[in-house]
Short mmCIF file of C-alpha atoms and ligand atoms in Angstrom, two decimals:
data_model
loop_
_atom_site.label_atom_id
_atom_site.label_comp_id
_atom_site.label_asym_id
_atom_site.label_seq_id
_atom_site.Cartn_x
_atom_site.Cartn_y
_atom_site.Cartn_z
CA MET C 19 64.77 50.67 25.76
CA ASP C 20 63.02 52.15 28.79
CA VAL C 21 62.90 49.47 31.59
CA ARG C 22 60.86 51.66 33.80
CA VAL C 23 57.85 50.68 31.74
CA ILE C 24 58.59 47.03 32.69
CA ASN C 25 59.05 47.89 36.43
CA ASP C 26 55.76 49.87 36.38
CA LYS C 27 53.88 47.19 34.86
CA PHE C 28 55.46 44.50 37.00
CA LYS C 29 54.44 46.44 40.18
CA GLU C 30 51.04 47.14 39.02
CA HIS C 31 50.34 43.39 38.34
CA PHE C 32 52.27 41.68 41.03
CA GLY C 33 52.71 44.33 43.74
CA VAL C 34 56.46 43.63 44.52
CA ALA C 35 59.68 44.10 42.59
CA GLY C 36 61.85 41.34 40.92
CA GLU C 37 65.11 40.92 39.31
CA MET C 38 66.00 42.11 35.97
CA PHE C 39 67.42 40.06 33.03
CA ALA C 40 68.21 40.85 29.44
CA SER C 41 69.12 39.05 26.25
CA PRO C 42 69.78 40.37 22.65
CA GLY C 43 68.85 39.50 19.18
CA ARG C 44 71.51 39.11 16.65
CA ILE C 45 72.97 39.76 13.27
CA ASN C 46 75.00 37.32 11.03
CA LEU C 47 77.74 39.23 9.19
CA ILE C 48 78.67 36.40 6.76
CA GLY C 49 77.99 32.64 6.50
CA GLU C 50 74.60 32.00 4.96
CA HIS C 51 73.22 28.51 4.16
CA THR C 52 76.37 27.29 5.70
CA ASP C 53 74.86 25.81 8.90
CA TYR C 54 73.33 22.73 7.29
CA ASN C 55 76.49 22.13 5.18
CA GLY C 56 78.51 21.67 8.37
CA GLY C 57 80.16 25.05 7.87
CA PHE C 58 80.63 28.33 9.72
CA VAL C 59 78.31 31.11 10.75
CA PHE C 60 79.47 34.47 11.99
CA PRO C 61 76.85 35.98 14.15
CA GLY C 62 77.12 38.69 16.75
CA ALA C 63 74.57 40.07 19.47
CA ILE C 64 73.04 43.37 18.96
CA ASP C 65 72.00 46.26 21.16
CA LYS C 66 68.34 45.34 20.78
CA GLY C 67 66.85 42.62 22.91
CA MET C 68 64.47 41.45 25.49
CA VAL C 69 64.26 42.62 29.18
CA ALA C 70 62.33 40.81 31.84
CA GLU C 71 61.64 41.46 35.40
CA ILE C 72 61.10 38.10 37.34
CA ALA C 73 60.18 37.20 40.80
CA LEU C 74 59.57 33.75 42.13
CA ASN C 75 55.93 33.61 43.58
CA GLY C 76 56.02 30.38 45.74
CA SER C 77 53.36 28.68 43.59
CA ASP C 78 53.59 26.30 40.79
CA LYS C 79 52.08 28.67 38.17
CA VAL C 80 53.75 31.14 35.88
CA ARG C 81 52.03 34.51 35.63
CA ALA C 82 53.49 36.44 32.69
CA TYR C 83 52.63 39.93 31.19
CA SER C 84 53.79 41.00 27.78
CA VAL C 85 54.12 44.78 27.82
CA ASP C 86 54.53 45.24 24.13
CA LEU C 87 51.41 43.10 23.44
CA ASN C 88 49.56 44.20 26.38
CA ASP C 89 48.56 40.71 27.06
CA TYR C 90 48.55 38.35 30.10
CA ALA C 91 48.91 34.59 30.40
CA GLU C 92 48.97 32.24 33.32
CA PHE C 93 50.03 28.56 33.01
CA GLY C 94 51.37 25.59 34.99
CA LEU C 95 54.57 23.84 34.46
CA ASN C 96 53.16 20.42 33.21
CA GLU C 97 53.19 19.27 29.70
CA GLU C 98 49.31 19.80 29.51
CA ASP C 99 49.56 23.28 30.73
CA VAL C 100 50.61 24.69 27.32
CA PRO C 101 49.27 28.35 27.02
CA THR C 102 47.26 29.35 24.11
CA GLN C 103 48.99 32.64 23.22
CA SER C 104 52.05 32.04 20.99
CA TRP C 105 54.28 34.51 22.80
CA ALA C 106 53.65 32.47 26.19
CA ARG C 107 54.76 29.25 24.57
CA TYR C 108 58.39 30.60 24.24
CA ILE C 109 58.34 31.06 28.14
CA PHE C 110 56.36 27.78 28.74
CA GLY C 111 58.64 25.89 26.31
CA VAL C 112 61.91 27.06 28.17
CA CYS C 113 60.33 25.87 31.44
CA ARG C 114 59.48 22.49 30.03
CA GLU C 115 62.84 21.99 28.35
CA ILE C 116 64.60 23.00 31.68
CA ILE C 117 62.37 20.38 33.55
CA LYS C 118 63.06 17.72 30.89
CA ARG C 119 66.67 18.11 31.67
CA GLY C 120 66.20 17.58 35.24
CA GLY C 121 66.09 21.15 36.35
CA LYS C 122 63.84 21.96 39.46
CA ILE C 123 61.99 25.09 39.03
CA ALA C 124 58.85 26.47 40.31
CA GLY C 125 56.26 29.31 39.75
CA PHE C 126 57.25 32.90 38.95
CA ASP C 127 55.82 36.23 37.93
CA THR C 128 57.22 38.27 35.06
CA ALA C 129 56.69 41.32 32.92
CA PHE C 130 58.82 41.66 29.93
CA ALA C 131 59.26 43.79 26.74
CA GLY C 132 61.52 44.07 23.90
CA ASP C 133 62.97 46.12 21.01
CA VAL C 134 63.93 43.56 18.50
CA PRO C 135 61.69 44.03 15.53
CA LEU C 136 59.54 40.89 15.20
CA GLY C 137 60.17 38.69 12.19
CA ALA C 138 62.78 40.96 10.70
CA GLY C 139 65.53 38.45 10.88
CA MET C 140 67.19 39.60 14.08
CA SER C 141 65.69 36.75 16.01
CA SER C 142 63.37 38.23 18.64
CA SER C 143 62.24 34.75 19.52
CA ALA C 144 65.86 33.79 20.48
CA ALA C 145 66.18 36.86 22.63
CA LEU C 146 62.92 35.89 24.48
CA GLU C 147 64.13 32.22 25.04
CA SER C 148 67.58 33.10 26.21
CA THR C 149 66.27 35.82 28.57
CA PHE C 150 64.11 33.14 30.35
CA ALA C 151 66.66 30.43 30.12
CA ASN C 152 69.33 32.32 31.50
CA ALA C 153 67.25 33.86 34.34
CA LEU C 154 65.67 30.53 35.49
CA ASN C 155 69.22 29.06 35.37
CA GLU C 156 70.32 31.88 37.76
CA LEU C 157 67.27 32.18 40.00
CA PHE C 158 67.17 28.44 40.79
CA SER C 159 70.91 27.90 40.80
CA LEU C 160 70.59 25.21 38.18
CA GLY C 161 74.16 25.28 37.07
CA ILE C 162 73.28 24.81 33.28
CA ASP C 163 76.15 25.48 31.06
CA ARG C 164 75.80 28.37 28.52
CA PHE C 165 75.70 25.99 25.49
CA GLU C 166 72.93 24.02 26.97
CA LEU C 167 71.00 27.30 27.55
CA ALA C 168 71.12 27.76 23.85
CA ARG C 169 69.99 24.36 23.27
CA ILE C 170 67.11 24.88 25.52
CA GLY C 171 65.99 27.79 23.32
CA GLN C 172 66.48 25.74 20.27
CA SER C 173 64.30 22.81 21.61
CA THR C 174 61.87 25.34 22.72
CA GLU C 175 61.43 26.42 19.08
CA HIS C 176 61.33 22.83 17.86
CA ASN C 177 58.86 21.32 20.32
CA TYR C 178 56.57 24.16 21.31
CA CYS C 179 56.66 26.83 18.60
CA GLY C 180 56.88 24.48 15.33
CA VAL C 181 60.12 26.07 14.09
CA LYS C 182 62.93 23.61 13.15
CA CYS C 183 65.67 26.18 13.58
CA GLY C 184 69.47 25.69 13.84
CA ILE C 185 71.42 26.56 16.93
CA MET C 186 72.98 29.92 15.60
CA ASP C 187 70.30 32.43 16.96
CA GLN C 188 70.22 31.06 20.52
CA PHE C 189 73.92 30.60 20.61
CA ALA C 190 74.58 34.24 19.49
CA SER C 191 71.97 35.51 22.03
CA VAL C 192 73.68 33.55 24.82
CA PHE C 193 77.30 34.01 24.10
CA GLY C 194 77.34 37.50 22.66
CA LYS C 195 80.22 39.85 23.45
CA ALA C 196 80.45 43.64 22.83
CA GLY C 197 82.90 44.45 20.10
CA HIS C 198 83.17 40.85 18.98
CA LEU C 199 81.57 38.40 16.57
CA MET C 200 81.59 34.60 16.95
CA ARG C 201 82.57 32.22 14.40
CA LEU C 202 80.68 29.04 15.22
CA ASP C 203 81.75 25.84 13.42
CA CYS C 204 78.31 24.08 12.77
CA ARG C 205 80.02 20.66 12.55
CA SER C 206 82.25 20.61 15.71
CA MET C 207 80.11 23.21 17.56
CA GLU C 208 83.47 24.97 18.48
CA PHE C 209 83.63 28.57 18.29
CA GLU C 210 86.10 31.62 18.53
CA TYR C 211 85.57 35.36 19.14
CA PHE C 212 86.82 37.90 16.74
CA PRO C 213 86.97 41.61 17.23
CA PHE C 214 84.51 43.51 15.33
CA ASP C 215 84.12 47.16 16.24
CA PRO C 216 83.03 49.05 12.99
CA GLU C 217 82.40 52.32 15.05
CA GLN C 218 85.81 52.47 16.24
CA HIS C 219 87.12 52.28 12.68
CA GLY C 220 84.82 54.85 11.15
CA TYR C 221 82.10 52.47 10.08
CA LYS C 222 78.48 51.90 10.85
CA LEU C 223 76.47 48.57 10.48
CA VAL C 224 72.94 49.08 9.46
CA LEU C 225 70.14 46.81 8.38
CA LEU C 226 67.67 47.85 5.66
CA ASP C 227 64.33 45.92 5.98
CA SER C 228 62.66 45.58 2.61
CA VAL C 229 59.58 44.62 4.53
CA VAL C 230 58.69 42.02 1.76
CA LYS C 231 58.63 38.19 2.36
CA HIS C 232 57.95 36.31 -0.84
CA GLU C 233 55.65 33.16 -0.66
CA LEU C 234 57.19 30.65 -2.79
CA VAL C 235 55.83 27.62 -4.42
CA GLY C 236 57.38 24.19 -3.35
CA SER C 237 60.06 24.13 -0.67
CA PRO C 238 63.01 26.22 -1.92
CA TYR C 239 64.90 25.57 1.42
CA ASN C 240 64.58 21.78 1.14
CA ASP C 241 65.61 21.94 -2.67
CA ARG C 242 68.81 23.72 -1.78
CA ARG C 243 69.51 21.30 1.09
CA ALA C 244 69.02 18.34 -1.31
CA SER C 245 71.29 19.82 -4.00
CA CYS C 246 74.03 20.16 -1.26
CA GLU C 247 73.47 16.69 -0.04
CA ARG C 248 73.72 15.06 -3.54
CA VAL C 249 77.02 16.85 -4.22
CA ALA C 250 78.42 15.98 -0.88
CA ALA C 251 77.38 12.33 -1.50
CA ILE C 252 79.24 12.28 -4.94
CA LEU C 253 82.24 13.69 -3.28
CA GLY C 254 82.13 10.93 -0.66
CA GLN C 255 81.62 13.43 2.26
CA GLU C 256 78.91 13.79 4.86
CA PHE C 257 78.79 17.59 4.29
CA LEU C 258 79.76 20.00 1.58
CA ARG C 259 82.09 21.51 4.25
CA GLY C 260 85.73 20.91 3.30
CA ALA C 261 85.13 20.48 -0.24
CA THR C 262 87.16 22.76 -2.77
CA MET C 263 86.39 24.15 -6.02
CA GLU C 264 88.79 21.74 -7.72
CA MET C 265 86.97 18.75 -6.13
CA LEU C 266 83.74 20.31 -7.41
CA ASP C 267 85.17 20.66 -10.89
CA GLY C 268 86.33 17.04 -10.85
CA VAL C 269 82.67 15.82 -10.61
CA LYS C 270 81.23 18.61 -12.88
CA ASP C 271 80.03 16.06 -15.43
CA LYS C 272 78.36 13.93 -12.78
CA ILE C 273 76.06 16.53 -11.47
CA SER C 274 73.39 18.92 -12.82
CA GLU C 275 74.13 22.35 -13.62
CA GLU C 276 71.96 23.49 -10.98
CA ASP C 277 73.58 21.36 -8.31
CA TYR C 278 76.95 22.69 -9.55
CA LYS C 279 75.91 26.16 -8.93
CA ARG C 280 74.45 25.58 -5.50
CA ALA C 281 77.66 23.79 -4.42
CA ARG C 282 79.86 26.61 -5.79
CA TYR C 283 78.05 29.08 -3.65
CA VAL C 284 78.42 27.00 -0.59
CA ILE C 285 82.10 26.28 -1.14
CA GLY C 286 82.80 29.91 -1.86
CA GLU C 287 80.92 31.04 1.28
CA GLU C 288 82.95 28.91 3.56
CA GLN C 289 86.19 30.50 2.11
CA ARG C 290 84.51 33.88 2.48
CA VAL C 291 83.82 33.45 6.17
CA LEU C 292 87.61 32.54 6.70
CA ASP C 293 88.67 35.48 4.63
CA VAL C 294 86.59 37.85 6.74
CA CYS C 295 87.95 36.54 10.01
CA GLU C 296 91.54 36.93 8.73
CA ALA C 297 90.65 40.51 7.40
CA LEU C 298 89.20 41.52 10.88
CA LYS C 299 92.46 40.45 12.61
CA ARG C 300 94.09 43.32 10.47
CA ASN C 301 91.06 45.61 10.85
CA ASP C 302 90.63 45.40 7.12
CA TYR C 303 87.06 46.24 6.72
CA VAL C 304 87.39 46.87 2.97
CA THR C 305 88.04 43.21 2.46
CA VAL C 306 84.97 42.40 4.81
CA GLY C 307 82.93 44.45 2.68
CA LYS C 308 84.12 42.89 -0.63
CA ARG C 309 83.21 39.40 0.59
CA MET C 310 79.71 40.67 1.80
CA TYR C 311 78.96 41.75 -1.78
CA GLU C 312 80.36 38.40 -3.07
CA THR C 313 78.04 36.63 -0.75
CA HIS C 314 75.03 38.69 -1.97
CA TRP C 315 75.49 38.00 -5.56
CA GLY C 316 76.40 34.43 -4.92
CA MET C 317 73.08 34.04 -3.20
CA SER C 318 71.43 35.84 -6.00
CA HIS C 319 72.87 34.18 -9.08
CA ASP C 320 74.16 30.72 -7.66
CA TYR C 321 71.99 29.82 -4.89
CA GLU C 322 69.05 31.79 -6.20
CA VAL C 323 67.65 32.75 -2.84
CA SER C 324 67.49 36.56 -3.52
CA CYS C 325 64.59 38.56 -4.77
CA GLU C 326 64.25 41.79 -6.75
CA GLU C 327 63.87 44.00 -3.66
CA LEU C 328 67.05 42.70 -2.18
CA ASP C 329 69.00 42.92 -5.24
CA PHE C 330 67.88 46.46 -5.66
CA LEU C 331 69.09 47.38 -2.12
CA ALA C 332 72.43 45.74 -2.66
CA THR C 333 72.79 47.69 -5.88
CA VAL C 334 71.91 50.98 -4.63
CA ALA C 335 74.41 50.27 -1.64
CA GLN C 336 77.18 49.61 -4.24
CA GLU C 337 76.21 52.73 -6.14
CA CYS C 338 76.33 54.84 -3.01
CA GLY C 339 79.82 53.56 -2.22
CA VAL C 340 78.81 51.37 0.65
CA THR C 341 81.76 49.13 1.68
CA GLY C 342 79.72 45.98 1.97
CA SER C 343 76.08 44.94 1.63
CA ARG C 344 74.28 41.70 1.43
CA ILE C 345 71.15 39.62 2.13
CA MET C 346 71.01 38.59 5.80
CA GLY C 347 69.06 35.34 6.43
CA GLY C 348 67.63 32.61 4.18
CA GLY C 349 66.57 34.95 1.42
CA PHE C 350 63.44 35.78 -0.55
CA GLY C 351 62.84 38.91 1.50
CA GLY C 352 63.75 40.40 4.87
CA CYS C 353 66.84 42.63 5.31
CA THR C 354 70.10 43.53 3.83
CA ILE C 355 73.09 44.11 6.24
CA ASN C 356 75.31 46.93 5.32
CA LEU C 357 78.69 48.03 6.45
CA VAL C 358 78.99 51.74 5.59
CA ARG C 359 81.66 54.54 6.18
CA SER C 360 80.12 56.87 8.87
CA GLU C 361 80.62 59.83 6.57
CA LEU C 362 78.43 58.07 3.72
CA TYR C 363 75.73 56.99 6.19
CA ASP C 364 73.26 59.94 5.83
CA SER C 365 73.48 60.13 2.06
CA PHE C 366 73.07 56.27 1.80
CA ILE C 367 70.14 56.13 3.93
CA THR C 368 68.49 59.06 2.15
CA THR C 369 69.26 57.61 -1.26
CA ALA C 370 68.16 54.06 -0.46
CA LYS C 371 64.82 55.21 1.03
CA ALA C 372 64.01 57.55 -1.83
CA LYS C 373 64.77 55.04 -4.57
CA PHE C 374 63.07 52.17 -2.85
CA LEU C 375 59.96 54.15 -2.30
CA GLN C 376 59.91 55.20 -5.94
CA LYS C 377 60.18 51.80 -7.18
CA TYR C 378 58.26 49.64 -4.66
CA GLY C 379 55.76 52.20 -3.11
CA HIS C 380 57.19 52.12 0.40
CA GLU C 381 60.39 52.81 2.25
CA PRO C 382 62.57 50.17 3.67
CA LYS C 383 62.80 50.19 7.54
CA VAL C 384 66.21 51.19 8.94
CA TYR C 385 67.74 49.63 11.86
CA ASN C 386 71.18 50.72 13.30
CA VAL C 387 72.92 47.87 15.23
CA VAL C 388 75.75 47.85 17.58
CA ILE C 389 77.47 44.55 18.66
CA SER C 390 76.77 44.01 22.34
CA ASP C 391 76.82 41.49 25.15
CA GLY C 392 74.76 38.36 25.32
CA ALA C 393 72.35 36.96 28.06
CA ARG C 394 72.92 38.77 31.48
CA ARG C 395 71.39 39.95 34.74
CA ILE C 396 71.01 43.67 34.75
P1 LIG Z 1558 62.05 36.45 14.68
O1 LIG Z 1558 62.73 36.26 13.29
O2 LIG Z 1558 62.09 37.88 15.20
O3 LIG Z 1558 62.57 35.57 15.89
P2 LIG Z 1558 59.83 34.71 14.95
O4 LIG Z 1558 58.66 34.62 14.20
O5 LIG Z 1558 60.69 33.60 15.13
O6 LIG Z 1558 60.54 36.09 14.58
O7 LIG Z 1558 59.40 35.23 16.55
C1 LIG Z 1558 58.52 36.16 16.71
C2 LIG Z 1558 57.50 35.85 17.82
O8 LIG Z 1558 58.24 35.97 19.22
C3 LIG Z 1558 56.48 36.66 17.96
O9 LIG Z 1558 55.45 36.21 17.34
C4 LIG Z 1558 56.13 36.58 19.52
O10 LIG Z 1558 55.36 35.38 19.77
C5 LIG Z 1558 57.41 36.47 20.19
N1 LIG Z 1558 57.94 37.82 20.56
C6 LIG Z 1558 59.02 38.37 19.88
N2 LIG Z 1558 59.27 39.72 20.58
C7 LIG Z 1558 58.26 39.75 21.48
C8 LIG Z 1558 57.98 40.73 22.33
N3 LIG Z 1558 58.67 42.03 22.36
N4 LIG Z 1558 56.89 40.57 23.16
C9 LIG Z 1558 56.19 39.51 22.96
N5 LIG Z 1558 56.49 38.41 22.28
C10 LIG Z 1558 57.52 38.60 21.49
MG1 LIG Z 1559 62.79 33.39 15.42
#
């Protein structure tokens, strides 16, 4: 991303120069619908994110300019000062959540821009939150630890943006490390870095965005959660995490066929994350890819959160000899994440675009991603 555009806009609006901060979006290699089951997720920060220039302005007001939306907002720091523009609420929310935690902050000027595609499943919103949470922490020497910075972003979504998200996106955006993914245990909140450097081993990581989002009747997300909770309760556990297939088979006649399939997916997914981590210690990308396909078809057949377009993309990937491909995110639309040998990359992209266009009337969008560092000053 060209930061000079931000510098120019900042100078034009505010006359001076500020300090530069950046935070990334994220991918999740494997570990889907595991967070609310107390299981693992396995995200990494990417080379697409948000960059903000910020300078304290000696007032009690924030003056913010969104370069991408060409929009300006000005707001105070009290609860009643909530701005009308939704993009500005992310910044306002971060300020409020810091203040609620006792952080002493004051007014600032900012211009910011980003290159995370909005709403494509790479969490542009977490990139925005962690940019400002990290920047304010540094500029006001607040001494907030990194996990709390992630929680400030999460609370911003909950309290100011109406999104009841988990912690993964903000966690990944704050803690990201180039060449590494992070296995986060959603029960204990402990995490561990694992090396993941596909380029170094002859692979590329690419997302194909189906650009569809199916509106569904009812609440499939809540239904899936309820299935998991019922099976966990019958097993006498708080979460499905830690349950085995043997345990599930032991209660098979006490649960519905549907709940059985849902739990089978979740139990399988927990093992797949662990398998992938072990495989990465040996740089065994072939096993990583196999598990990705298993996740995809588990989400499609057992968890039933896929859709025709995503199954189509995974099938085309398989036919093209792509090492691994699966739905990324909750499902019912959005992207697949693909691990592909570099020499197959061009033919895969060409084929996937052509076949998808022929079948659905538009091409999928293509996003190459490289695993990169988390929130930082630049
Ligand atoms: P995502 O899955 O990408 O996080 P969300 O709907 O959660 O999608 O967040 C997108 C919102 O975040 C946008 O509607 C906007 O308010 C804000 N946002 C994201 N990127 C930018 C940007 N570059 N400039 C301004 N606002 C942004
Ligand atoms: Mg978001």
